[in-house]
XYZ file of C-alpha atoms in Angstrom:
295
model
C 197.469 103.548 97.448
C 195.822 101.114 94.719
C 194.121 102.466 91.962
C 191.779 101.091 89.749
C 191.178 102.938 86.079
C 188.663 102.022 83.987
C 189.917 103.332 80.726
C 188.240 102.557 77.470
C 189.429 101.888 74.041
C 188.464 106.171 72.603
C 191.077 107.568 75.598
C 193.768 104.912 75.890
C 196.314 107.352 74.364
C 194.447 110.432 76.222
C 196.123 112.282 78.449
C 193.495 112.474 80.526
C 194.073 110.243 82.110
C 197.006 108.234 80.695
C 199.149 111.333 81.977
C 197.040 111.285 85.519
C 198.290 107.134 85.685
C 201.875 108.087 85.057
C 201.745 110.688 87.551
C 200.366 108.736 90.334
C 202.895 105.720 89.615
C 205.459 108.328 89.731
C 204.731 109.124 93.607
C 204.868 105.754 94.265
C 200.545 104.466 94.179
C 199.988 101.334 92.196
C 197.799 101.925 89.209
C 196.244 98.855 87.555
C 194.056 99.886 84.140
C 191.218 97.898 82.556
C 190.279 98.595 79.184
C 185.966 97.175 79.385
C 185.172 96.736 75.691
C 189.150 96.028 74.733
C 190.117 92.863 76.597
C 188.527 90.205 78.568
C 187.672 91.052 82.312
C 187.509 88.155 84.895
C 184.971 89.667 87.301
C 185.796 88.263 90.509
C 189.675 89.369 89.995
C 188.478 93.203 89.343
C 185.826 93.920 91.410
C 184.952 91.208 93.724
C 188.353 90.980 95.281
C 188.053 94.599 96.262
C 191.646 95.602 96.201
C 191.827 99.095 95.311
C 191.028 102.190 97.012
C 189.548 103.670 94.495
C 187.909 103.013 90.994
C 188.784 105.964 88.179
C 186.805 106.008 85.194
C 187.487 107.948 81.475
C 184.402 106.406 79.492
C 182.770 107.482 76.229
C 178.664 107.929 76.864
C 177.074 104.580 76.608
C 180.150 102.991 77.207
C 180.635 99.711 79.352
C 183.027 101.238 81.786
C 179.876 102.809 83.621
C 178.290 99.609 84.535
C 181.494 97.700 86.099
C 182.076 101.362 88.088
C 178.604 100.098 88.912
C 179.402 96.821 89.942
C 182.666 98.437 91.784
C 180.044 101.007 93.792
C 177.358 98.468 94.640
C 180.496 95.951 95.854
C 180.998 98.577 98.588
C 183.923 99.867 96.741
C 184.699 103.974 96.496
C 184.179 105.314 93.091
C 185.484 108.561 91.384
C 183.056 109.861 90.308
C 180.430 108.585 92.445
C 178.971 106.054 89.838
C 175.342 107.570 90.316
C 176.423 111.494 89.712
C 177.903 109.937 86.326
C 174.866 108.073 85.272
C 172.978 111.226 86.236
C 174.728 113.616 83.435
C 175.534 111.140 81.258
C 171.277 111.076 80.507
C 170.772 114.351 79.323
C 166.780 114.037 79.932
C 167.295 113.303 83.408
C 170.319 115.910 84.004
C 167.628 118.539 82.581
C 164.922 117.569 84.973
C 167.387 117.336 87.619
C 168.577 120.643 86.936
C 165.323 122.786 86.839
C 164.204 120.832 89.917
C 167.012 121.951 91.686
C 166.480 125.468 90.182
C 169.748 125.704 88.020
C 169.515 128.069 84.900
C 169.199 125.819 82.249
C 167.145 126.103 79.128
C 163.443 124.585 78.271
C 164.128 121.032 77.306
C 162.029 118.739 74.954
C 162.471 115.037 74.222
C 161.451 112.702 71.587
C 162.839 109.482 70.075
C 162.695 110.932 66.365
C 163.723 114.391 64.713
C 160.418 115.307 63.056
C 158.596 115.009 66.555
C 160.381 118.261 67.392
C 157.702 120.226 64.422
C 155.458 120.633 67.419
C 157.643 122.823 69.533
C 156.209 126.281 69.099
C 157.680 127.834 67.007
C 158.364 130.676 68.871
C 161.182 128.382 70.637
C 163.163 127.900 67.594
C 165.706 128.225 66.974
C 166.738 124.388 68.523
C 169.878 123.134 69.545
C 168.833 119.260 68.975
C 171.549 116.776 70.616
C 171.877 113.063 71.015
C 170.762 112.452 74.898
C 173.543 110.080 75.896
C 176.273 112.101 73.868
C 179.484 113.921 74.514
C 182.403 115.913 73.108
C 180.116 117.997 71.327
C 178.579 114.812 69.066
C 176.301 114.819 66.525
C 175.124 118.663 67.727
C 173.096 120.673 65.902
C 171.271 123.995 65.418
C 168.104 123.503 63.543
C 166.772 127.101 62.173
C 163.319 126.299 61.768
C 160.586 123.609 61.833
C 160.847 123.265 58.219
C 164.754 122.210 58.592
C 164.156 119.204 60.907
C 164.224 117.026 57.817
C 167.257 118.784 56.288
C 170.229 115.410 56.180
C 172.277 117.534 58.441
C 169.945 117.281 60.697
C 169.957 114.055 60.316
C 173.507 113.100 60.704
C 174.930 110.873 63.442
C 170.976 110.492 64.860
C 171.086 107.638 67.415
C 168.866 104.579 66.709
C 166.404 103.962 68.883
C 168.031 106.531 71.890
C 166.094 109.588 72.505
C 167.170 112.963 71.804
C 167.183 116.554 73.638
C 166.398 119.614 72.047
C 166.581 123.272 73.731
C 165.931 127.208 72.694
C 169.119 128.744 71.388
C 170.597 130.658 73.884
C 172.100 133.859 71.621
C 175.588 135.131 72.879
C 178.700 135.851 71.314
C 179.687 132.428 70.087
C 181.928 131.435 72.547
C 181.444 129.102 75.389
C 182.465 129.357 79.008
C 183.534 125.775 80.044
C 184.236 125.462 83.991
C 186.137 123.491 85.591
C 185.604 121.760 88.866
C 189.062 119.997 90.531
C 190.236 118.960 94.288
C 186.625 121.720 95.183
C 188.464 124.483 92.710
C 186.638 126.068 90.214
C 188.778 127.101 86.797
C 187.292 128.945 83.943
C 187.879 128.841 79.685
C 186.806 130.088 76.550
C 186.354 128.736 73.589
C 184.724 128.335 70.347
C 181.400 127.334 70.599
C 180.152 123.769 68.280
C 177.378 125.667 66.886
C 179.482 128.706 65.684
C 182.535 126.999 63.896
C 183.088 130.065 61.768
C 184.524 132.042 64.933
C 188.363 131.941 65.502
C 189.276 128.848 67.591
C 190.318 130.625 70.674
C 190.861 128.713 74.223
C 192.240 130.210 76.722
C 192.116 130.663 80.390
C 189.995 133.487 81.242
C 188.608 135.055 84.908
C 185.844 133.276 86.505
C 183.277 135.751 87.865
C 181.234 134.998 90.829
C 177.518 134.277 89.524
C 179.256 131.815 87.277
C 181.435 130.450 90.395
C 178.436 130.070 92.420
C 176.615 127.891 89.327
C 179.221 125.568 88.930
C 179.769 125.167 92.546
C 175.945 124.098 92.681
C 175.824 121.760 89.752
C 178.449 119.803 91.622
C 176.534 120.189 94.542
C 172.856 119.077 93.163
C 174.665 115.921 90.560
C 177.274 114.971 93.491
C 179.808 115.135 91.400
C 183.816 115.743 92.202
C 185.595 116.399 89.118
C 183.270 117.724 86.011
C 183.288 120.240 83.566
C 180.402 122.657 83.329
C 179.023 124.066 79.604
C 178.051 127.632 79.862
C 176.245 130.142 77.597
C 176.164 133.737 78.345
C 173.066 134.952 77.264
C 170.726 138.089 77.306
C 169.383 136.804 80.510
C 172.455 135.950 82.405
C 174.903 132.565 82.097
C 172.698 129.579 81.157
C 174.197 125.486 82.065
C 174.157 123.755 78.630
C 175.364 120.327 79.714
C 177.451 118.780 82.440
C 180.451 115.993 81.986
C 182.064 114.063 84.614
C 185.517 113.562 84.134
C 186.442 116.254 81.107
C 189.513 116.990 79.316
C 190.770 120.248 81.979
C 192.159 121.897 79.110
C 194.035 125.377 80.263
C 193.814 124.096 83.471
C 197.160 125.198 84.777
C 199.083 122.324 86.687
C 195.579 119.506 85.484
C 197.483 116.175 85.413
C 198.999 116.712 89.164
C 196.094 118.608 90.268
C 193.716 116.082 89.401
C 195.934 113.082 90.656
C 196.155 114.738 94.013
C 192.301 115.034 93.789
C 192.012 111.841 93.223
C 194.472 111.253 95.989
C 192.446 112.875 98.382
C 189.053 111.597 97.232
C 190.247 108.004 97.470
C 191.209 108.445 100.634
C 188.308 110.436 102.077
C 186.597 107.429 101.183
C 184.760 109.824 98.155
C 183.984 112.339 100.253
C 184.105 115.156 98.653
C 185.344 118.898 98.880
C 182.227 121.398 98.225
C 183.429 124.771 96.048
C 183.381 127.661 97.193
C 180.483 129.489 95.940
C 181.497 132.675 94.451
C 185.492 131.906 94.784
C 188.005 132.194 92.195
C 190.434 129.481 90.798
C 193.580 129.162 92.870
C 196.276 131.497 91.529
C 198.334 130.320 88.549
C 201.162 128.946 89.803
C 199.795 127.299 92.489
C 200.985 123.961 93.866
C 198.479 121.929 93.309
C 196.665 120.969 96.829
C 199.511 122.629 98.386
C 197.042 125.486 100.131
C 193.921 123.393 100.319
């Protein structure tokens, strides 16, 4: 096959996906990489041509690989992701309407362009975990206490100009974070340290995936169309809660990730981006595993 990966400047030494390129070259697919925002891109020779499969993209939030995956998609072109699942996470006011439309646990979410507007949540709802809406990697996230903090400069810090800004109830738990893991229609489960508890040992690991959890993330790929993406989520007093969604995540502790997720993208490419549903309540393939080798 041809590839096309859009790769931008923040993961050119990533190895997700620098690792995924070298594994696909080694089974023989031509991968060409584009770097939008590093290097000048002559539009008719990458997208208008239409000689690639597939389009791949690893892109920071508000990047410009998203709008020539775009371009790629509305050529006629397959895209993995679908470019319109990633533009819907990548908004995190849309992903949270989408979300509690589609009746996924998520918390209440509030928007506004400016810190302070957040003093008229009740009160009741605080504390707020405020958040930039087009970030990622855990950017510029904070846990405001109280109304009176909203001013406080850490608050402050890393606010976007002129982008809007999500803020939700706290969720309590026990400071660590379930991140799943959504590959080739396999779901894989990890802990780790949450952002907003840095004082807890920095544990990641591997851990069981239950099946209420299994049957959330199998949804949120479901509802977003998405075919590989991470899912954030919080185990609180009322059962697991979705905290955000990313397309295309690091699949740390993933056992196997760089050939698992090149033979996904294998597949997908292939299948035209068709892709494979999880199965709702089902557990990760065993460790060990080949990867694809009993899908």
């Amino acid at each position: 096959m041809r590839l096309c990966f859009l790769v931008e400047e923040q993961y050119r030494h990533d190895g997700m996906p620098v690792d995924v390129i070298r594994q696909l070259r080694s089974w023989g697919h031509r991968v060409d990489v584009l770097r939008p925002g590093g290097s000048l891109l002559k539009l008719s020779d990458a997208v208008a041509a239409g000689r690639h499969d597939a389009w791949v993209l690893k892109t920071v939030s508000g990047g410009p690989g998203l709008t020539l995956l775009e371009a790629a998609a509305g050529a006629g072109l397959t895209t993995i992701n679908d470019a319109r699942a990633i533009r819907g996470v990548r908004d995190k006011v849309l992903a949270a309407v989408t979300a509690e439309r589609h009746g996924l646990p998520v918390p209440v979410t509030y928007a506004a362009q400016r810190i302070e507007d957040f003093a008229e949540v009740p009160e009741a709802a605080y504390p707020l975990v405020v958040k930039p809406a087009d970030g990622s990697s855990g950017r510029a996230v904070r846990l405001v206490p109280s109304p009176d903090r909203l001013t406080d400069p850490a608050s402050r810090d890393e606010t976007p100009h002129g982008g809007m800004l999500i803020a939700q109830p706290y969720v309590p738990n026990s400071g660590t974070d379930l991140k799943v893991y959504c590959v080739d229609g396999r779901l894989y489960a990890t802990e780790r340290c949450s952002p907003l508890h840095p004082d807890q040992p920095a544990v990641e690991r591997q851990v069981p995936l239950g099946a209420e959890v299994a049957a959330i993330a199998a949804r949120v790929g479901e509802v977003f169309g998405l075919d590989l993406y991470g899912v954030d989520v919080v185990l609180g007093p009322d059962g697991p809660v979705v905290v955000d969604v990313n397309d295309f995540p690091s699949f740390r502790q993933v056992p196997d990730a760089v050939a698992r997720v090149a033979w996904a993208i294998l597949r997908l490419a292939d299948a035209g981006g068709e892709r494979p549903l999880p199965a709702a309540g089902a557990s990760a393939v065993p460790l060990g595993g080949a990867p694809g080798g009993d899908a």
